Amino acid sequence: AFHEAIVDNSANRYLIESYTLVSGRVSALRSRNLSVSTPLRRRSNAAHRAIAAAFEKGDLPEAEQIVDEHVSQMAIGFRALRRAESPT
């Protein structure tokens, strides 16, 4: 619900259309990865709280910076989980 709220309130039709196309896959990936990694889930939830706080303050540059960091950190975490689960 958090991601959908951000996208839906973006007033960016390209972002909304793009997210709609990938949201099912992204949601499945996110749910699976966050269910197996408590530290990753905690970092994700903390980032969501920080993003919401930046929006509440009206500090869009801060929100953007946190979103960038959040996306990068989640990508790193998801890749690490995938490597750990792959047979060597």
mmCIF file of N, CA and C in Angstrom:
data_model
loop_
_atom_site.group_PDB
_atom_site.id
_atom_site.type_symbol
_atom_site.label_atom_id
_atom_site.label_comp_id
_atom_site.label_asym_id
_atom_site.label_seq_id
_atom_site.Cartn_x
_atom_site.Cartn_y
_atom_site.Cartn_z
ATOM 1 N N ALA A 1 0.804 -1.190 0.000
ATOM 2 C CA ALA A 1 0.000 0.000 0.000
ATOM 3 C C ALA A 1 0.858 1.270 0.000
ATOM 4 N N PHE A 2 2.024 1.203 0.644
ATOM 5 C CA PHE A 2 2.895 2.380 0.718
ATOM 6 C C PHE A 2 3.343 2.812 -0.677
ATOM 7 N N HIS A 3 3.855 1.864 -1.443
ATOM 8 C CA HIS A 3 4.351 2.197 -2.776
ATOM 9 C C HIS A 3 3.236 2.737 -3.667
ATOM 10 N N GLU A 4 2.069 2.101 -3.597
ATOM 11 C CA GLU A 4 0.945 2.543 -4.409
ATOM 12 C C GLU A 4 0.528 3.966 -4.042
ATOM 13 N N ALA A 5 0.550 4.278 -2.757
ATOM 14 C CA ALA A 5 0.174 5.631 -2.325
ATOM 15 C C ALA A 5 1.154 6.665 -2.872
ATOM 16 N N ILE A 6 2.429 6.348 -2.845
ATOM 17 C CA ILE A 6 3.441 7.272 -3.373
ATOM 18 C C ILE A 6 3.227 7.471 -4.871
ATOM 19 N N VAL A 7 3.083 6.380 -5.592
ATOM 20 C CA VAL A 7 2.913 6.457 -7.046
ATOM 21 C C VAL A 7 1.620 7.176 -7.399
ATOM 22 N N ASP A 8 0.530 6.787 -6.760
ATOM 23 C CA ASP A 8 -0.772 7.379 -7.085
ATOM 24 C C ASP A 8 -0.817 8.882 -6.818
ATOM 25 N N ASN A 9 -0.061 9.335 -5.839
ATOM 26 C CA ASN A 9 -0.050 10.759 -5.500
ATOM 27 C C ASN A 9 1.068 11.534 -6.177
ATOM 28 N N SER A 10 1.756 10.885 -7.083
ATOM 29 C CA SER A 10 2.883 11.541 -7.754
ATOM 30 C C SER A 10 2.437 12.538 -8.829
ATOM 31 N N ALA A 11 1.239 12.397 -9.330
ATOM 32 C CA ALA A 11 0.742 13.222 -10.439
ATOM 33 C C ALA A 11 1.613 13.055 -11.679
ATOM 34 N N ASN A 12 2.277 11.911 -11.772
ATOM 35 C CA ASN A 12 3.138 11.616 -12.910
ATOM 36 C C ASN A 12 2.541 10.419 -13.631
ATOM 37 N N ARG A 13 1.867 10.692 -14.739
ATOM 38 C CA ARG A 13 1.146 9.608 -15.409
ATOM 39 C C ARG A 13 2.085 8.533 -15.940
ATOM 40 N N TYR A 14 3.321 8.906 -16.317
ATOM 41 C CA TYR A 14 4.276 7.914 -16.793
ATOM 42 C C TYR A 14 4.697 6.985 -15.665
ATOM 43 N N LEU A 15 4.924 7.536 -14.482
ATOM 44 C CA LEU A 15 5.259 6.716 -13.326
ATOM 45 C C LEU A 15 4.092 5.799 -12.970
ATOM 46 N N ILE A 16 2.892 6.336 -12.973
ATOM 47 C CA ILE A 16 1.707 5.546 -12.639
ATOM 48 C C ILE A 16 1.536 4.395 -13.631
ATOM 49 N N GLU A 17 1.649 4.685 -14.923
ATOM 50 C CA GLU A 17 1.503 3.646 -15.948
ATOM 51 C C GLU A 17 2.610 2.604 -15.839
ATOM 52 N N SER A 18 3.833 3.060 -15.618
ATOM 53 C CA SER A 18 4.966 2.134 -15.493
ATOM 54 C C SER A 18 4.812 1.247 -14.276
ATOM 55 N N TYR A 19 4.458 1.849 -13.160
ATOM 56 C CA TYR A 19 4.289 1.066 -11.935
ATOM 57 C C TYR A 19 3.171 0.047 -12.093
ATOM 58 N N THR A 20 2.095 0.436 -12.761
ATOM 59 C CA THR A 20 0.985 -0.483 -12.986
ATOM 60 C C THR A 20 1.447 -1.710 -13.765
ATOM 61 N N LEU A 21 2.333 -1.508 -14.735
ATOM 62 C CA LEU A 21 2.830 -2.612 -15.555
ATOM 63 C C LEU A 21 3.679 -3.600 -14.757
ATOM 64 N N VAL A 22 4.457 -3.116 -13.795
ATOM 65 C CA VAL A 22 5.396 -3.981 -13.077
ATOM 66 C C VAL A 22 4.997 -4.281 -11.638
ATOM 67 N N SER A 23 3.941 -3.679 -11.160
ATOM 68 C CA SER A 23 3.624 -3.775 -9.735
ATOM 69 C C SER A 23 3.402 -5.206 -9.256
ATOM 70 N N GLY A 24 2.802 -6.043 -10.056
ATOM 71 C CA GLY A 24 2.584 -7.436 -9.646
ATOM 72 C C GLY A 24 3.884 -8.173 -9.423
ATOM 73 N N ARG A 25 4.794 -8.047 -10.359
ATOM 74 C CA ARG A 25 6.097 -8.717 -10.226
ATOM 75 C C ARG A 25 6.908 -8.138 -9.083
ATOM 76 N N VAL A 26 6.901 -6.818 -8.989
ATOM 77 C CA VAL A 26 7.654 -6.158 -7.925
ATOM 78 C C VAL A 26 7.093 -6.558 -6.565
ATOM 79 N N SER A 27 5.790 -6.592 -6.449
ATOM 80 C CA SER A 27 5.162 -6.960 -5.188
ATOM 81 C C SER A 27 5.508 -8.386 -4.782
ATOM 82 N N ALA A 28 5.476 -9.296 -5.726
ATOM 83 C CA ALA A 28 5.814 -10.697 -5.433
ATOM 84 C C ALA A 28 7.270 -10.817 -4.991
ATOM 85 N N LEU A 29 8.160 -10.152 -5.693
ATOM 86 C CA LEU A 29 9.582 -10.172 -5.339
ATOM 87 C C LEU A 29 9.802 -9.577 -3.959
ATOM 88 N N ARG A 30 9.190 -8.431 -3.728
ATOM 89 C CA ARG A 30 9.342 -7.738 -2.447
ATOM 90 C C ARG A 30 8.804 -8.597 -1.306
ATOM 91 N N SER A 31 7.626 -9.158 -1.482
ATOM 92 C CA SER A 31 7.015 -9.975 -0.433
ATOM 93 C C SER A 31 7.871 -11.183 -0.106
ATOM 94 N N ARG A 32 8.346 -11.838 -1.121
ATOM 95 C CA ARG A 32 9.161 -13.029 -0.906
ATOM 96 C C ARG A 32 10.462 -12.678 -0.207
ATOM 97 N N ASN A 33 11.174 -11.687 -0.712
ATOM 98 C CA ASN A 33 12.471 -11.338 -0.142
ATOM 99 C C ASN A 33 12.358 -10.778 1.265
ATOM 100 N N LEU A 34 11.361 -9.953 1.503
ATOM 101 C CA LEU A 34 11.233 -9.356 2.830
ATOM 102 C C LEU A 34 10.727 -10.360 3.853
ATOM 103 N N SER A 35 10.074 -11.428 3.391
ATOM 104 C CA SER A 35 9.596 -12.443 4.334
ATOM 105 C C SER A 35 10.730 -13.320 4.845
ATOM 106 N N VAL A 36 11.819 -13.418 4.098
ATOM 107 C CA VAL A 36 12.941 -14.270 4.515
ATOM 108 C C VAL A 36 14.063 -13.489 5.188
ATOM 109 N N SER A 37 13.998 -12.168 5.162
ATOM 110 C CA SER A 37 15.079 -11.366 5.739
ATOM 111 C C SER A 37 14.526 -10.301 6.680
ATOM 112 N N THR A 38 14.602 -10.585 7.962
ATOM 113 C CA THR A 38 14.136 -9.612 8.948
ATOM 114 C C THR A 38 14.951 -8.326 8.906
ATOM 115 N N PRO A 39 16.289 -8.382 8.819
ATOM 116 C CA PRO A 39 17.047 -7.118 8.756
ATOM 117 C C PRO A 39 16.673 -6.270 7.541
ATOM 118 N N LEU A 40 16.472 -6.902 6.414
ATOM 119 C CA LEU A 40 16.093 -6.174 5.203
ATOM 120 C C LEU A 40 14.708 -5.551 5.375
ATOM 121 N N ARG A 41 13.793 -6.296 5.968
ATOM 122 C CA ARG A 41 12.442 -5.782 6.208
ATOM 123 C C ARG A 41 12.488 -4.588 7.161
ATOM 124 N N ARG A 42 13.311 -4.676 8.199
ATOM 125 C CA ARG A 42 13.429 -3.557 9.144
ATOM 126 C C ARG A 42 13.985 -2.313 8.464
ATOM 127 N N ARG A 43 15.011 -2.495 7.628
ATOM 128 C CA ARG A 43 15.572 -1.341 6.902
ATOM 129 C C ARG A 43 14.539 -0.738 5.968
ATOM 130 N N SER A 44 13.765 -1.591 5.307
ATOM 131 C CA SER A 44 12.735 -1.108 4.397
ATOM 132 C C SER A 44 11.681 -0.306 5.152
ATOM 133 N N ASN A 45 11.214 -0.840 6.262
ATOM 134 C CA ASN A 45 10.198 -0.137 7.049
ATOM 135 C C ASN A 45 10.726 1.183 7.595
ATOM 136 N N ALA A 46 11.980 1.203 8.019
ATOM 137 C CA ALA A 46 12.580 2.452 8.517
ATOM 138 C C ALA A 46 12.657 3.489 7.397
ATOM 139 N N ALA A 47 13.017 3.044 6.201
ATOM 140 C CA ALA A 47 13.081 3.967 5.062
ATOM 141 C C ALA A 47 11.693 4.511 4.745
ATOM 142 N N HIS A 48 10.685 3.650 4.799
ATOM 143 C CA HIS A 48 9.314 4.104 4.535
ATOM 144 C C HIS A 48 8.895 5.166 5.550
ATOM 145 N N ARG A 49 9.234 4.952 6.811
ATOM 146 C CA ARG A 49 8.893 5.954 7.832
ATOM 147 C C ARG A 49 9.617 7.271 7.564
ATOM 148 N N ALA A 50 10.878 7.187 7.162
ATOM 149 C CA ALA A 50 11.653 8.397 6.877
ATOM 150 C C ALA A 50 11.098 9.139 5.660
ATOM 151 N N ILE A 51 10.677 8.395 4.652
ATOM 152 C CA ILE A 51 10.081 9.009 3.459
ATOM 153 C C ILE A 51 8.788 9.725 3.841
ATOM 154 N N ALA A 52 7.948 9.040 4.608
ATOM 155 C CA ALA A 52 6.685 9.645 5.038
ATOM 156 C C ALA A 52 6.944 10.904 5.870
ATOM 157 N N ALA A 53 7.950 10.861 6.742
ATOM 158 C CA ALA A 53 8.272 12.029 7.573
ATOM 159 C C ALA A 53 8.731 13.196 6.706
ATOM 160 N N ALA A 54 9.528 12.912 5.688
ATOM 161 C CA ALA A 54 9.995 13.980 4.793
ATOM 162 C C ALA A 54 8.806 14.594 4.044
ATOM 163 N N PHE A 55 7.876 13.752 3.591
ATOM 164 C CA PHE A 55 6.677 14.284 2.934
ATOM 165 C C PHE A 55 5.853 15.128 3.886
ATOM 166 N N GLU A 56 5.712 14.669 5.121
ATOM 167 C CA GLU A 56 4.939 15.430 6.111
ATOM 168 C C GLU A 56 5.545 16.810 6.349
ATOM 169 N N LYS A 57 6.873 16.898 6.301
ATOM 170 C CA LYS A 57 7.562 18.183 6.480
ATOM 171 C C LYS A 57 7.514 19.024 5.206
ATOM 172 N N GLY A 58 7.097 18.408 4.109
ATOM 173 C CA GLY A 58 7.103 19.118 2.837
ATOM 174 C C GLY A 58 8.486 19.218 2.232
ATOM 175 N N ASP A 59 9.400 18.362 2.674
ATOM 176 C CA ASP A 59 10.787 18.394 2.200
ATOM 177 C C ASP A 59 10.966 17.370 1.080
ATOM 178 N N LEU A 60 10.599 17.780 -0.128
ATOM 179 C CA LEU A 60 10.665 16.862 -1.268
ATOM 180 C C LEU A 60 12.096 16.453 -1.627
ATOM 181 N N PRO A 61 13.090 17.365 -1.558
ATOM 182 C CA PRO A 61 14.459 16.916 -1.829
ATOM 183 C C PRO A 61 14.930 15.825 -0.859
ATOM 184 N N GLU A 62 14.567 15.959 0.407
ATOM 185 C CA GLU A 62 14.933 14.924 1.375
ATOM 186 C C GLU A 62 14.229 13.614 1.059
ATOM 187 N N ALA A 63 12.943 13.683 0.731
ATOM 188 C CA ALA A 63 12.189 12.477 0.376
ATOM 189 C C ALA A 63 12.821 11.801 -0.833
ATOM 190 N N GLU A 64 13.199 12.604 -1.822
ATOM 191 C CA GLU A 64 13.820 12.041 -3.025
ATOM 192 C C GLU A 64 15.139 11.351 -2.689
ATOM 193 N N GLN A 65 15.935 11.966 -1.838
ATOM 194 C CA GLN A 65 17.215 11.364 -1.449
ATOM 195 C C GLN A 65 16.992 10.043 -0.722
ATOM 196 N N ILE A 66 16.034 10.018 0.183
ATOM 197 C CA ILE A 66 15.749 8.791 0.931
ATOM 198 C C ILE A 66 15.232 7.700 -0.002
ATOM 199 N N VAL A 67 14.373 8.077 -0.949
ATOM 200 C CA VAL A 67 13.860 7.101 -1.920
ATOM 201 C C VAL A 67 15.017 6.519 -2.730
ATOM 202 N N ASP A 68 15.912 7.375 -3.211
ATOM 203 C CA ASP A 68 17.065 6.885 -3.978
ATOM 204 C C ASP A 68 17.892 5.894 -3.168
ATOM 205 N N GLU A 69 18.174 6.249 -1.917
ATOM 206 C CA GLU A 69 18.957 5.364 -1.045
ATOM 207 C C GLU A 69 18.199 4.061 -0.781
ATOM 208 N N HIS A 70 16.905 4.170 -0.549
ATOM 209 C CA HIS A 70 16.066 2.997 -0.265
ATOM 210 C C HIS A 70 16.075 2.026 -1.440
ATOM 211 N N VAL A 71 15.861 2.539 -2.634
ATOM 212 C CA VAL A 71 15.842 1.678 -3.815
ATOM 213 C C VAL A 71 17.203 1.003 -3.998
ATOM 214 N N SER A 72 18.275 1.751 -3.848
ATOM 215 C CA SER A 72 19.620 1.181 -3.989
ATOM 216 C C SER A 72 19.890 0.111 -2.939
ATOM 217 N N GLN A 73 19.545 0.402 -1.683
ATOM 218 C CA GLN A 73 19.787 -0.563 -0.610
ATOM 219 C C GLN A 73 18.946 -1.827 -0.770
ATOM 220 N N MET A 74 17.716 -1.682 -1.214
ATOM 221 C CA MET A 74 16.879 -2.861 -1.425
ATOM 222 C C MET A 74 17.414 -3.705 -2.579
ATOM 223 N N ALA A 75 17.881 -3.060 -3.632
ATOM 224 C CA ALA A 75 18.452 -3.803 -4.755
ATOM 225 C C ALA A 75 19.675 -4.594 -4.296
ATOM 226 N N ILE A 76 20.530 -3.966 -3.509
ATOM 227 C CA ILE A 76 21.709 -4.658 -2.980
ATOM 228 C C ILE A 76 21.282 -5.831 -2.100
ATOM 229 N N GLY A 77 20.326 -5.589 -1.222
ATOM 230 C CA GLY A 77 19.849 -6.653 -0.332
ATOM 231 C C GLY A 77 19.211 -7.800 -1.084
ATOM 232 N N PHE A 78 18.408 -7.502 -2.092
ATOM 233 C CA PHE A 78 17.754 -8.553 -2.868
ATOM 234 C C PHE A 78 18.784 -9.377 -3.645
ATOM 235 N N ARG A 79 19.795 -8.704 -4.206
ATOM 236 C CA ARG A 79 20.844 -9.444 -4.925
ATOM 237 C C ARG A 79 21.620 -10.346 -3.973
ATOM 238 N N ALA A 80 21.897 -9.856 -2.778
ATOM 239 C CA ALA A 80 22.620 -10.662 -1.791
ATOM 240 C C ALA A 80 21.800 -11.900 -1.407
ATOM 241 N N LEU A 81 20.502 -11.733 -1.224
ATOM 242 C CA LEU A 81 19.645 -12.881 -0.920
ATOM 243 C C LEU A 81 19.658 -13.887 -2.068
ATOM 244 N N ARG A 82 19.575 -13.397 -3.279
ATOM 245 C CA ARG A 82 19.576 -14.281 -4.444
ATOM 246 C C ARG A 82 20.891 -15.068 -4.530
ATOM 247 N N ARG A 83 22.013 -14.380 -4.289
ATOM 248 C CA ARG A 83 23.317 -15.063 -4.316
ATOM 249 C C ARG A 83 23.394 -16.115 -3.213
ATOM 250 N N ALA A 84 22.890 -15.788 -2.039
ATOM 251 C CA ALA A 84 22.942 -16.722 -0.915
ATOM 252 C C ALA A 84 22.094 -17.963 -1.163
ATOM 253 N N GLU A 85 21.036 -17.819 -1.941
ATOM 254 C CA GLU A 85 20.139 -18.943 -2.203
ATOM 255 C C GLU A 85 20.544 -19.759 -3.430
ATOM 256 N N SER A 86 21.428 -19.204 -4.261
ATOM 257 C CA SER A 86 21.830 -19.896 -5.482
ATOM 258 C C SER A 86 22.845 -20.979 -5.167
ATOM 259 N N PRO A 87 22.667 -22.135 -5.804
ATOM 260 C CA PRO A 87 23.678 -23.183 -5.609
ATOM 261 C C PRO A 87 24.998 -22.755 -6.236
ATOM 262 N N THR A 88 26.064 -23.069 -5.576
ATOM 263 C CA THR A 88 27.390 -22.682 -6.094
ATOM 264 C C THR A 88 28.099 -23.810 -6.744
#
